Tab-separated table of C-alpha atoms in Angstrom:
chain	number	residue	atom	x	y	z
A	1	MET	CA	-0.223	0.265	0.251
A	2	GLN	CA	3.004	2.219	0.993
A	3	ALA	CA	4.707	1.976	-2.650
A	4	LEU	CA	1.116	2.997	-4.342
A	5	GLY	CA	0.216	5.855	-1.902
A	6	ILE	CA	-2.923	4.826	-1.169
A	7	ASP	CA	-2.122	4.617	2.745
A	8	ALA	CA	-2.935	8.296	2.425
A	9	LEU	CA	-6.796	7.571	2.208
A	10	PHE	CA	-7.028	6.296	5.567
A	11	ARG	CA	-5.166	8.716	7.708
A	12	GLY	CA	-8.023	10.942	9.178
A	13	SER	CA	-10.987	11.345	7.417
A	14	ASN	CA	-9.312	11.621	4.064
A	15	PHE	CA	-11.185	9.335	2.557
A	16	LEU	CA	-14.796	10.591	3.959
A	17	ARG	CA	-13.746	13.684	2.473
A	18	LEU	CA	-12.900	12.410	-1.143
A	19	LEU	CA	-16.429	10.904	-1.136
A	20	GLY	CA	-17.713	14.487	0.066
A	21	GLY	CA	-15.734	15.541	-3.073
A	22	LEU	CA	-17.752	12.856	-4.911
A	23	GLY	CA	-20.763	14.051	-3.883
A	24	VAL	CA	-20.121	17.788	-4.482
A	25	THR	CA	-19.635	16.566	-8.543
A	26	LEU	CA	-22.654	14.423	-8.302
A	27	GLU	CA	-24.763	17.061	-6.995
A	28	LEU	CA	-23.781	19.492	-9.326
A	29	SER	CA	-24.393	17.233	-12.067
A	30	LEU	CA	-27.573	15.933	-11.327
A	31	ILE	CA	-28.675	19.787	-10.962
A	32	SER	CA	-27.340	20.383	-14.307
A	33	VAL	CA	-28.757	17.597	-15.668
A	34	ILE	CA	-32.176	18.236	-14.504
A	35	PHE	CA	-32.094	21.838	-16.146
A	36	SER	CA	-30.753	20.678	-19.221
A	37	ILE	CA	-33.282	17.835	-19.868
A	38	LEU	CA	-36.307	19.778	-18.695
A	39	LEU	CA	-34.674	22.800	-21.071
A	40	GLY	CA	-33.497	20.892	-23.799
A	41	ILE	CA	-36.926	19.470	-24.331
A	42	ILE	CA	-38.267	22.809	-24.896
A	43	PHE	CA	-35.450	23.787	-26.960
A	44	GLY	CA	-35.517	20.860	-28.853
A	45	VAL	CA	-39.434	20.920	-29.681
A	46	ILE	CA	-38.593	24.494	-30.663
A	47	MET	CA	-35.686	23.390	-33.002
A	48	THR	CA	-38.278	21.510	-34.941
A	49	PHE	CA	-40.225	24.596	-36.110
A	50	LYS	CA	-40.265	25.744	-39.923
A	51	ASN	CA	-39.519	29.699	-38.847
A	52	PRO	CA	-36.358	30.808	-40.471
A	53	VAL	CA	-35.553	33.142	-37.484
A	54	VAL	CA	-35.880	30.559	-34.957
A	55	LYS	CA	-33.769	28.113	-37.325
A	56	VAL	CA	-30.367	30.902	-37.261
A	57	LEU	CA	-30.774	31.472	-33.803
A	58	SER	CA	-30.869	27.740	-32.376
A	59	ARG	CA	-28.028	27.220	-35.078
A	60	ILE	CA	-25.767	30.072	-33.576
A	61	TYR	CA	-26.548	28.919	-30.211
A	62	LEU	CA	-25.710	25.203	-31.260
A	63	GLU	CA	-22.523	26.175	-32.920
A	64	ILE	CA	-21.395	28.830	-29.970
A	65	VAL	CA	-21.891	25.693	-27.535
A	66	ARG	CA	-19.955	23.460	-29.757
A	67	ILE	CA	-16.894	25.498	-30.565
A	68	MET	CA	-16.276	26.845	-27.111
A	69	PRO	CA	-14.353	24.649	-24.662
A	70	GLN	CA	-16.593	24.456	-21.553
A	71	MET	CA	-13.492	25.695	-19.827
A	72	VAL	CA	-13.837	28.708	-21.339
A	73	LEU	CA	-17.292	29.319	-20.773
A	74	LEU	CA	-16.920	28.486	-17.392
A	75	PHE	CA	-13.995	31.423	-17.323
A	76	VAL	CA	-16.103	34.048	-19.132
A	77	VAL	CA	-19.187	33.221	-16.849
A	78	PHE	CA	-17.474	33.088	-13.565
A	79	PHE	CA	-14.733	35.555	-13.994
A	80	GLY	CA	-15.992	37.807	-16.940
A	81	THR	CA	-19.714	38.422	-16.083
A	82	THR	CA	-19.112	38.961	-12.327
A	83	ARG	CA	-16.170	41.727	-13.186
A	84	LEU	CA	-18.650	43.325	-16.050
A	85	PHE	CA	-21.771	43.340	-14.328
A	86	GLY	CA	-20.704	43.433	-10.797
A	87	TRP	CA	-22.750	40.788	-9.176
A	88	ASN	CA	-21.631	38.042	-6.850
A	89	LEU	CA	-22.079	34.734	-8.216
A	90	SER	CA	-20.680	31.481	-6.635
A	91	ALA	CA	-18.471	28.716	-8.326
A	92	GLU	CA	-21.593	26.416	-7.992
A	93	ALA	CA	-23.659	28.611	-9.389
A	94	ALA	CA	-21.259	29.232	-12.312
A	95	CYS	CA	-21.028	25.727	-12.818
A	96	VAL	CA	-24.855	25.191	-12.954
A	97	ILE	CA	-25.291	27.763	-15.258
A	98	VAL	CA	-22.696	26.519	-17.496
A	99	PHE	CA	-23.628	22.990	-17.896
A	100	THR	CA	-27.167	23.864	-18.136
A	101	PHE	CA	-26.217	26.074	-20.975
A	102	TRP	CA	-24.095	23.403	-22.643
A	103	GLY	CA	-26.509	20.744	-21.598
A	104	THR	CA	-29.771	22.255	-23.143
A	105	ALA	CA	-28.176	22.840	-26.618
A	106	GLU	CA	-27.162	18.851	-26.258
A	107	MET	CA	-30.172	17.827	-25.050
A	108	GLY	CA	-32.484	19.973	-27.683
A	109	ASP	CA	-30.244	18.507	-30.597
A	110	LEU	CA	-31.102	14.824	-29.061
A	111	VAL	CA	-34.886	15.833	-28.700
A	112	ARG	CA	-34.918	17.679	-32.357
A	113	GLY	CA	-33.311	14.231	-33.856
A	114	ALA	CA	-35.502	11.929	-32.348
A	115	VAL	CA	-38.629	14.092	-33.355
A	116	THR	CA	-37.411	14.179	-36.757
A	117	ALA	CA	-36.449	11.064	-37.120
A	118	ILE	CA	-40.271	9.760	-37.071
A	119	PRO	CA	-41.116	8.986	-40.670
A	120	LYS	CA	-44.320	10.798	-41.884
A	121	HIS	CA	-45.901	7.476	-42.797
A	122	GLN	CA	-45.912	6.359	-38.940
A	123	TYR	CA	-48.082	9.258	-38.277
A	124	GLU	CA	-50.162	8.729	-41.716
A	125	SER	CA	-50.879	5.182	-41.133
A	126	SER	CA	-52.055	5.729	-37.620
A	127	TYR	CA	-54.519	8.134	-38.540
A	128	ALA	CA	-55.414	6.054	-41.726
A	129	LEU	CA	-56.676	3.515	-38.757
A	130	GLY	CA	-58.967	6.373	-37.241
A	131	MET	CA	-56.929	7.576	-34.891
A	132	SER	CA	-57.567	11.008	-33.919
A	133	LYS	CA	-54.360	13.208	-33.367
A	134	ALA	CA	-54.219	13.000	-30.166
A	135	GLN	CA	-54.375	8.859	-30.066
A	136	THR	CA	-51.408	9.288	-32.422
A	137	TYR	CA	-48.994	11.185	-30.358
A	138	TYR	CA	-49.946	9.328	-27.313
A	139	HIS	CA	-49.837	5.656	-28.544
A	140	ILE	CA	-47.371	5.976	-31.575
A	141	ILE	CA	-45.187	8.981	-31.920
A	142	VAL	CA	-44.246	9.968	-27.953
A	143	PRO	CA	-43.433	6.302	-27.181
A	144	GLN	CA	-41.267	5.973	-29.881
A	145	THR	CA	-39.649	9.329	-29.617
A	146	LEU	CA	-38.811	8.434	-25.896
A	147	ARG	CA	-37.415	5.004	-26.926
A	148	ARG	CA	-34.962	6.958	-29.229
A	149	LEU	CA	-34.016	9.936	-26.519
A	150	ILE	CA	-33.837	7.983	-23.249
A	151	PRO	CA	-30.684	6.197	-24.225
A	152	LEU	CA	-28.998	9.427	-25.674
A	153	SER	CA	-29.827	11.610	-22.781
A	154	ILE	CA	-28.474	8.648	-20.079
A	155	ASN	CA	-25.260	9.160	-21.947
A	156	LEU	CA	-25.212	12.911	-22.000
A	157	VAL	CA	-25.710	12.433	-17.978
A	158	THR	CA	-22.363	10.161	-18.000
A	159	ARG	CA	-20.664	12.998	-19.872
A	160	MET	CA	-22.041	15.891	-17.778
A	161	ILE	CA	-20.478	13.707	-14.984
A	162	LYS	CA	-16.868	13.738	-16.503
A	163	THR	CA	-17.054	17.182	-17.615
A	164	THR	CA	-17.357	18.516	-13.978
A	165	SER	CA	-13.984	17.746	-13.015
A	166	LEU	CA	-13.618	21.284	-14.851
A	167	VAL	CA	-14.836	23.155	-11.993
A	168	MET	CA	-12.046	22.688	-9.670
A	169	MET	CA	-10.489	25.179	-11.988
A	170	ILE	CA	-12.934	28.396	-10.525
A	171	GLY	CA	-12.393	26.909	-7.192
A	172	VAL	CA	-15.016	24.266	-6.663
A	173	VAL	CA	-14.114	21.500	-4.236
A	174	GLU	CA	-15.219	18.608	-5.963
A	175	VAL	CA	-13.858	15.129	-6.186
A	176	LEU	CA	-10.469	16.072	-8.306
A	177	LYS	CA	-10.184	18.856	-6.245
A	178	VAL	CA	-10.123	17.084	-2.768
A	179	SER	CA	-7.846	14.241	-4.590
A	180	GLN	CA	-5.697	17.026	-5.406
A	181	GLN	CA	-5.693	18.114	-1.820
A	182	ILE	CA	-5.050	14.801	-0.129
A	183	ILE	CA	-2.045	14.052	-2.438
A	184	GLU	CA	-0.284	17.480	-1.723
A	185	ALA	CA	-0.911	17.423	2.138
A	186	ASN	CA	0.507	13.773	2.476
A	187	ARG	CA	3.380	14.460	-0.050
A	188	MET	CA	6.000	13.464	3.303
A	189	THR	CA	4.195	10.404	4.077
A	190	SER	CA	3.259	9.077	0.877
A	191	PRO	CA	5.216	10.036	-2.080
A	192	ASN	CA	3.142	8.181	-4.375
A	193	GLY	CA	0.024	9.468	-3.556
A	194	ALA	CA	-0.267	10.872	-6.794
A	195	PHE	CA	-0.716	7.497	-8.252
A	196	GLY	CA	-3.078	5.921	-5.776
A	197	ILE	CA	-5.348	8.558	-5.147
A	198	TYR	CA	-5.941	9.417	-8.614
A	199	ALA	CA	-6.589	5.712	-9.285
A	200	VAL	CA	-8.686	5.507	-6.540
A	201	VAL	CA	-10.416	8.714	-8.142
A	202	PHE	CA	-10.698	6.835	-11.202
A	203	LEU	CA	-12.823	4.187	-9.489
A	204	LEU	CA	-15.110	6.470	-8.404
A	205	TYR	CA	-16.168	7.958	-11.460
A	206	PHE	CA	-16.291	4.496	-12.702
A	207	ILE	CA	-18.182	3.365	-10.220
A	208	ALA	CA	-20.786	6.583	-10.886
A	209	CYS	CA	-20.835	6.241	-14.660
A	210	TRP	CA	-20.468	2.518	-15.457
A	211	PRO	CA	-24.012	1.504	-14.442
A	212	ILE	CA	-25.599	4.737	-16.093
A	213	SER	CA	-23.189	3.535	-19.331
A	214	LEU	CA	-24.752	-0.030	-19.068
A	215	LEU	CA	-28.336	1.249	-18.290
A	216	ALA	CA	-27.929	2.869	-21.704
A	217	GLY	CA	-26.798	0.359	-23.649
A	218	HIS	CA	-29.413	-2.213	-22.184
A	219	LEU	CA	-32.119	-0.081	-23.009
A	220	GLU	CA	-30.489	0.821	-26.380
A	221	LYS	CA	-30.574	-2.852	-27.627
A	222	LYS	CA	-33.531	-3.829	-26.123
A	223	TRP	CA	-35.771	-0.717	-27.962
A	224	SER	CA	-33.431	-0.964	-31.195
A	225	ASN	CA	-35.656	-1.182	-34.084
B	1	MET	CA	-77.841	-3.425	-65.990
B	2	ALA	CA	-76.804	-5.372	-63.367
B	3	GLU	CA	-74.097	-2.816	-62.721
B	4	LEU	CA	-76.906	-0.386	-61.591
B	5	LEU	CA	-78.528	-2.421	-59.359
B	6	LYS	CA	-75.590	-2.674	-57.443
B	7	GLU	CA	-75.133	-0.806	-53.901
B	8	GLU	CA	-73.177	2.456	-54.571
B	9	LEU	CA	-70.005	2.899	-51.999
B	10	LEU	CA	-67.589	5.574	-52.666
B	11	ARG	CA	-68.184	8.801	-55.373
B	12	ILE	CA	-65.583	10.630	-56.742
B	13	GLU	CA	-66.670	13.843	-58.591
B	14	HIS	CA	-64.746	16.371	-60.580
B	15	LEU	CA	-61.758	15.863	-58.133
B	16	ARG	CA	-58.504	18.217	-58.685
B	17	LYS	CA	-55.442	17.726	-56.554
B	18	ALA	CA	-52.306	20.477	-56.878
B	19	TYR	CA	-49.078	21.152	-55.249
B	20	ASP	CA	-49.087	24.735	-55.542
B	21	ASN	CA	-48.891	25.148	-59.489
B	22	THR	CA	-48.591	21.911	-60.271
B	23	VAL	CA	-51.965	19.772	-60.958
B	24	VAL	CA	-51.025	16.232	-59.963
B	25	LEU	CA	-55.043	15.184	-60.572
B	26	LYS	CA	-57.379	16.754	-62.903
B	27	ASP	CA	-60.958	16.446	-63.109
B	28	ILE	CA	-61.353	12.525	-61.753
B	29	SER	CA	-64.615	11.151	-61.556
B	30	LEU	CA	-65.303	7.686	-60.097
B	31	THR	CA	-67.768	5.414	-58.823
B	32	VAL	CA	-67.183	2.204	-56.571
B	33	HIS	CA	-69.934	-0.224	-55.956
B	34	LYS	CA	-69.840	-2.938	-53.033
B	35	GLY	CA	-67.540	-5.614	-54.029
B	36	GLU	CA	-66.093	-4.590	-57.168
B	37	VAL	CA	-62.290	-4.315	-57.509
B	38	ILE	CA	-60.606	-1.528	-59.414
B	39	VAL	CA	-57.370	-1.413	-60.316
B	40	VAL	CA	-55.372	1.998	-60.774
B	41	ILE	CA	-52.253	1.654	-63.255
B	42	GLY	CA	-50.106	4.122	-64.930
B	43	PRO	CA	-46.755	5.465	-65.153
B	44	SER	CA	-44.978	6.828	-62.224
B	45	GLY	CA	-45.817	10.573	-61.320
B	46	CYS	CA	-49.384	10.014	-62.687
B	47	GLY	CA	-50.927	10.544	-59.524
B	48	LYS	CA	-52.222	7.371	-59.017
B	49	SER	CA	-50.880	7.013	-55.488
B	50	THR	CA	-51.747	10.396	-54.677
B	51	LEU	CA	-55.578	9.693	-55.731
B	52	LEU	CA	-55.723	7.018	-53.023
B	53	ARG	CA	-54.521	9.211	-50.739
B	54	CYS	CA	-57.276	11.830	-51.316
B	55	ILE	CA	-59.363	9.067	-50.588
B	56	ASN	CA	-58.268	8.469	-47.280
B	57	GLY	CA	-58.332	12.117	-46.557
B	58	LEU	CA	-54.622	12.395	-46.335
B	59	GLU	CA	-54.236	15.119	-49.158
B	60	PRO	CA	-55.893	18.033	-49.020
B	61	ILE	CA	-58.009	18.496	-52.442
B	62	GLN	CA	-58.507	21.747	-54.451
B	63	GLY	CA	-61.829	20.903	-56.031
B	64	GLY	CA	-64.387	18.404	-56.499
B	65	LYS	CA	-66.123	16.083	-54.136
B	66	ILE	CA	-65.302	12.646	-53.032
B	67	THR	CA	-67.933	10.562	-50.871
B	68	LEU	CA	-68.458	7.615	-49.022
B	69	ARG	CA	-71.741	6.692	-48.733
B	70	GLY	CA	-72.897	9.814	-49.340
B	71	GLN	CA	-70.852	11.212	-46.406
B	72	GLU	CA	-68.063	13.738	-47.715
B	73	ILE	CA	-64.265	13.001	-47.006
B	74	ASP	CA	-62.464	16.195	-45.950
B	75	GLY	CA	-59.355	15.629	-43.853
B	76	ASN	CA	-59.987	18.589	-41.993
B	77	SER	CA	-63.394	17.560	-40.760
B	78	LYS	CA	-63.847	16.468	-37.599
B	79	ASP	CA	-65.715	13.177	-38.890
B	80	ILE	CA	-62.601	12.015	-40.761
B	81	ALA	CA	-61.468	9.565	-38.314
B	82	GLN	CA	-64.803	8.320	-38.096
B	83	ILE	CA	-64.637	7.700	-41.932
B	84	ARG	CA	-61.273	6.282	-42.120
B	85	GLN	CA	-62.378	3.599	-40.259
B	86	LYS	CA	-64.129	2.332	-43.043
B	87	LEU	CA	-61.426	2.641	-45.137
B	88	GLY	CA	-58.747	0.222	-44.595
B	89	MET	CA	-55.331	1.694	-45.994
B	90	VAL	CA	-51.893	-0.368	-46.706
B	91	PHE	CA	-48.862	1.443	-47.447
B	92	GLN	CA	-45.587	0.532	-49.995
B	93	ASN	CA	-43.792	0.444	-46.814
B	94	TYR	CA	-45.718	-1.516	-44.191
B	95	GLU	CA	-45.447	1.563	-41.680
B	96	LEU	CA	-46.102	-1.216	-38.825
B	97	PHE	CA	-45.517	0.358	-35.465
B	98	PRO	CA	-41.830	-0.894	-34.435
B	99	HIS	CA	-42.556	-0.680	-30.894
B	100	LYS	CA	-45.491	-3.014	-30.702
B	101	THR	CA	-46.037	-6.746	-31.516
B	102	VAL	CA	-47.801	-8.005	-34.573
B	103	LEU	CA	-50.780	-8.292	-32.089
B	104	GLN	CA	-50.319	-5.278	-30.600
B	105	ASN	CA	-50.158	-3.637	-33.675
B	106	ILE	CA	-53.536	-5.132	-34.931
B	107	MET	CA	-55.709	-4.708	-31.824
B	108	LEU	CA	-54.402	-0.807	-31.008
B	109	ALA	CA	-56.858	0.983	-33.592
B	110	PRO	CA	-59.919	-1.677	-32.971
B	111	MET	CA	-59.586	-1.365	-29.104
B	112	LYS	CA	-58.999	2.632	-28.851
B	113	VAL	CA	-60.781	3.855	-31.802
B	114	GLN	CA	-63.814	1.626	-32.115
B	115	LYS	CA	-63.905	0.726	-28.251
B	116	ARG	CA	-64.378	-2.636	-29.104
B	117	PRO	CA	-63.555	-5.198	-26.018
B	118	LYS	CA	-60.112	-6.756	-25.792
B	119	ASP	CA	-61.591	-10.432	-25.942
B	120	GLU	CA	-63.488	-10.398	-29.553
B	121	VAL	CA	-60.569	-7.895	-30.967
B	122	GLU	CA	-58.064	-10.777	-30.032
B	123	ALA	CA	-60.258	-13.414	-31.233
B	124	GLN	CA	-60.693	-11.644	-34.832
B	125	ALA	CA	-56.583	-10.735	-34.858
B	126	LYS	CA	-55.748	-14.192	-34.250
B	127	GLN	CA	-58.456	-15.837	-36.832
B	128	LEU	CA	-56.937	-13.254	-39.449
B	129	LEU	CA	-53.553	-13.755	-39.014
B	130	GLU	CA	-54.258	-17.764	-39.432
B	131	ARG	CA	-55.792	-16.700	-42.363
B	132	VAL	CA	-52.654	-15.287	-43.648
B	133	GLY	CA	-50.550	-17.589	-42.464
B	134	LEU	CA	-48.925	-15.581	-39.848
B	135	LEU	CA	-50.485	-16.601	-36.119
B	136	GLU	CA	-47.450	-18.173	-34.792
B	137	LYS	CA	-45.874	-14.635	-35.159
B	138	LYS	CA	-47.934	-13.087	-33.245
B	139	ASP	CA	-45.871	-12.284	-30.521
B	140	SER	CA	-43.128	-11.081	-32.894
B	141	TYR	CA	-42.044	-7.227	-33.553
B	142	PRO	CA	-42.195	-6.157	-36.876
B	143	ARG	CA	-38.166	-5.962	-37.482
B	144	GLN	CA	-38.491	-9.509	-36.850
B	145	LEU	CA	-40.243	-10.399	-39.921
B	146	SER	CA	-39.723	-10.330	-43.697
B	147	GLY	CA	-40.865	-7.861	-45.869
B	148	GLY	CA	-43.961	-9.725	-47.092
B	149	GLN	CA	-44.717	-11.121	-43.898
B	150	LYS	CA	-45.027	-7.498	-42.687
B	151	GLN	CA	-47.133	-6.474	-45.587
B	152	ARG	CA	-49.578	-9.278	-44.652
B	153	VAL	CA	-49.846	-8.241	-40.919
B	154	ALA	CA	-50.515	-4.244	-42.259
B	155	ILE	CA	-53.208	-6.067	-44.047
B	156	VAL	CA	-54.645	-7.842	-41.468
B	157	ARG	CA	-54.147	-4.632	-39.467
B	158	ALA	CA	-56.383	-2.605	-41.655
B	159	LEU	CA	-58.967	-5.867	-42.418
B	160	CYS	CA	-59.286	-5.813	-38.138
B	161	MET	CA	-60.977	-2.435	-38.405
B	162	ASN	CA	-63.705	-4.165	-40.860
B	163	PRO	CA	-63.812	-1.799	-43.132
B	164	GLU	CA	-65.897	-1.292	-45.851
B	165	MET	CA	-63.353	-0.844	-48.589
B	166	MET	CA	-59.450	-1.496	-48.751
B	167	LEU	CA	-57.294	0.769	-50.488
B	168	PHE	CA	-53.593	-0.787	-51.261
B	169	ASP	CA	-51.076	1.607	-52.422
B	170	GLU	CA	-48.128	0.042	-54.453
B	171	VAL	CA	-48.324	-2.615	-51.450
B	172	THR	CA	-45.538	-5.028	-53.309
B	173	ALA	CA	-43.182	-2.224	-54.795
B	174	ALA	CA	-40.771	-2.657	-51.957
B	175	LEU	CA	-40.424	-6.428	-51.484
B	176	ASP	CA	-38.203	-8.456	-53.085
B	177	PRO	CA	-39.460	-10.818	-56.056
B	178	GLU	CA	-40.205	-13.618	-54.157
B	179	MET	CA	-42.133	-12.236	-51.675
B	180	VAL	CA	-44.693	-10.379	-53.955
B	181	ARG	CA	-46.386	-13.635	-54.398
B	182	GLU	CA	-47.772	-14.528	-51.316
B	183	VAL	CA	-48.784	-10.629	-50.592
B	184	LEU	CA	-50.683	-10.702	-53.658
B	185	ASP	CA	-52.304	-14.160	-53.217
B	186	THR	CA	-53.504	-12.515	-49.848
B	187	ILE	CA	-55.185	-9.288	-51.794
B	188	LEU	CA	-56.866	-12.252	-54.308
B	189	GLU	CA	-58.199	-14.323	-51.443
B	190	LEU	CA	-60.156	-10.782	-50.127
B	191	ALA	CA	-61.216	-9.820	-53.772
B	192	LYS	CA	-62.679	-13.866	-53.823
B	193	ALA	CA	-64.147	-13.170	-50.933
B	194	GLY	CA	-66.295	-10.409	-52.239
B	195	GLY	CA	-64.282	-7.665	-50.693
B	196	THR	CA	-64.205	-3.844	-52.489
B	197	MET	CA	-61.009	-2.287	-53.087
B	198	ILE	CA	-59.261	0.079	-54.992
B	199	ILE	CA	-55.438	-1.166	-55.888
B	200	VAL	CA	-52.460	0.788	-57.245
B	201	THR	CA	-50.144	-1.633	-58.771
B	202	HIS	CA	-47.515	-2.369	-60.990
B	203	GLU	CA	-48.026	-6.053	-61.412
B	204	MET	CA	-49.626	-6.340	-64.573
B	205	SER	CA	-50.791	-9.817	-64.546
B	206	PHE	CA	-52.041	-9.255	-60.829
B	207	ALA	CA	-53.816	-6.621	-62.061
B	208	LYS	CA	-55.514	-8.592	-64.994
B	209	ALA	CA	-56.161	-11.298	-62.472
B	210	VAL	CA	-57.784	-9.769	-59.748
B	211	SER	CA	-59.704	-6.533	-61.099
B	212	ASP	CA	-63.470	-5.962	-62.344
B	213	ARG	CA	-62.184	-2.735	-63.890
B	214	VAL	CA	-58.787	-0.900	-64.918
B	215	LEU	CA	-58.211	2.506	-64.898
B	216	PHE	CA	-55.290	3.818	-66.534
B	217	LEU	CA	-53.850	7.241	-65.540
B	218	ASP	CA	-51.617	9.388	-66.996
B	219	GLY	CA	-50.877	13.112	-66.536
B	220	GLY	CA	-53.332	13.317	-63.570
B	221	GLU	CA	-56.415	11.933	-65.526
B	222	ILE	CA	-58.285	8.680	-66.751
B	223	VAL	CA	-57.145	7.963	-69.749
B	224	GLU	CA	-59.085	4.827	-69.918
B	225	GLU	CA	-61.349	2.808	-68.063
B	226	ALA	CA	-62.063	-0.711	-69.249
B	227	VAL	CA	-62.922	-4.392	-68.094
B	228	PRO	CA	-59.454	-6.345	-68.079
B	229	GLU	CA	-59.708	-8.408	-70.522
B	230	LYS	CA	-60.094	-5.817	-72.762
B	231	PHE	CA	-58.039	-3.252	-71.690
B	232	PHE	CA	-54.728	-5.825	-71.559
B	233	SER	CA	-55.477	-6.938	-75.079
B	234	ASP	CA	-56.714	-4.070	-76.712
B	235	PRO	CA	-56.442	-1.084	-75.308
B	236	GLN	CA	-58.063	1.916	-76.769
B	237	THR	CA	-55.914	5.007	-76.538
B	238	GLU	CA	-52.293	5.587	-77.819
B	239	ARG	CA	-51.113	6.189	-74.436
B	240	ALA	CA	-52.349	2.907	-72.996
B	241	LYS	CA	-51.098	1.152	-75.676
B	242	ARG	CA	-47.225	2.755	-75.384
B	243	PHE	CA	-47.572	2.159	-71.438
B	244	LEU	CA	-48.447	-1.620	-71.683
B	245	ARG	CA	-45.575	-1.894	-74.420
B	246	THR	CA	-42.872	-0.676	-71.560
B	247	PHE	CA	-43.620	-4.259	-69.876
B	248	GLU	CA	-42.618	-6.211	-73.033
B	249	TYR	CA	-38.972	-6.791	-73.976
B	250	ASP	CA	-37.868	-7.451	-77.478
B	251	ALA	CA	-35.104	-10.159	-77.943
B	252	VAL	CA	-31.647	-8.890	-78.361
B	253	LYS	CA	-29.603	-12.357	-78.443
B	254	HIS	CA	-30.556	-14.394	-82.011
B	255	HIS	CA	-30.822	-18.015	-81.087
B	256	ASP	CA	-29.877	-19.358	-84.058
B	257	ILE	CA	-29.919	-22.968	-84.702
């Protein structure tokens, strides 16, 4: 254990602190994911409108999100806007804003894709059977859209959990930051901590994301047509 | 005279359909009686599929009138769903619902639209599946079926609504040649049982065998209308002759002895 530097974890409450950090990571991700999914569904439906102004605006939004590294977005919101507008923004709030901004775009694009992927003939064959518009959406269109959407949005959740590691750059003490602190504080007694502790962090991310990933894969397979 | 005594089911009067400035159907008039099998043929783009879609209220029309037993068919009216129940439509690409099993596909509309009891619908669905030889596939999903099987399920799905009339829109066009037969046999059997139907098809020998009347459509109008024996052996118009010739081939190799 000494050689790997994992022993540092068992000193004092280090391990609990690390778990606490993981808690912060998951909490930030979860809040951002919930906002992203809700806003993303609205944004996705808006993107299916044929209005040219709406099309251009959503295109610009999507491109900004794709081109800007999340770290830059974080810096702009946390350092840039607080300076410019003189408001007080906690690092956590900045984090939720940026990840929701990013997640809404990604989710919206998934929703748009899932809705437009339903062929026109699915609506028509339902109407041809005498089903009303409401019945068609309830029995045919929405279930198929959800089946396409759920596995993809679950993947978005894991991507979001991973990407929140960036927020330590604006001072949020999440799992990666805690692990850094532990490594620094135990540099003398556990010189190999950088290996052991980061390995544990890897495991923690893995434990958090792998089941979600498995679930997405399972649903995708089950619902594939 | 016998024709006149038959019950009139569908009447189309001076139907006109256009997309923006392109006229797809100009002045189509047609009356279909109960038990009649009408085959519509013509070159692609002549408007024959559009005609079927208009009959089912899936396309808005720009002129004329379509009535089923005197009730006007209008895609925007509130009664359209009620009329569509009487018209079974089968599409070129089957369009089964991929997230439902064969049985669920068939039973959905009879239960939700016609509010019939589950037991009765299920019994009928199974009996119809049996008739097309697919009873053992009742719990399969559409992706597990071949094209021909899917199309037969689509036919059963339409039949289970007990429609007064069936509309077949190029139902074999997307199928591999060896699967065409099983689907056409199903339709032939329906025709033999006295079903009323309008069939759009490219299968000439099938058209000849199944129809009571052939409509030849070209450029959005009915160019020729005749009983099949007459139409296929002795077409009256130049356009019909030219169209029928496209199905014949001249030998290019000379098999000299």
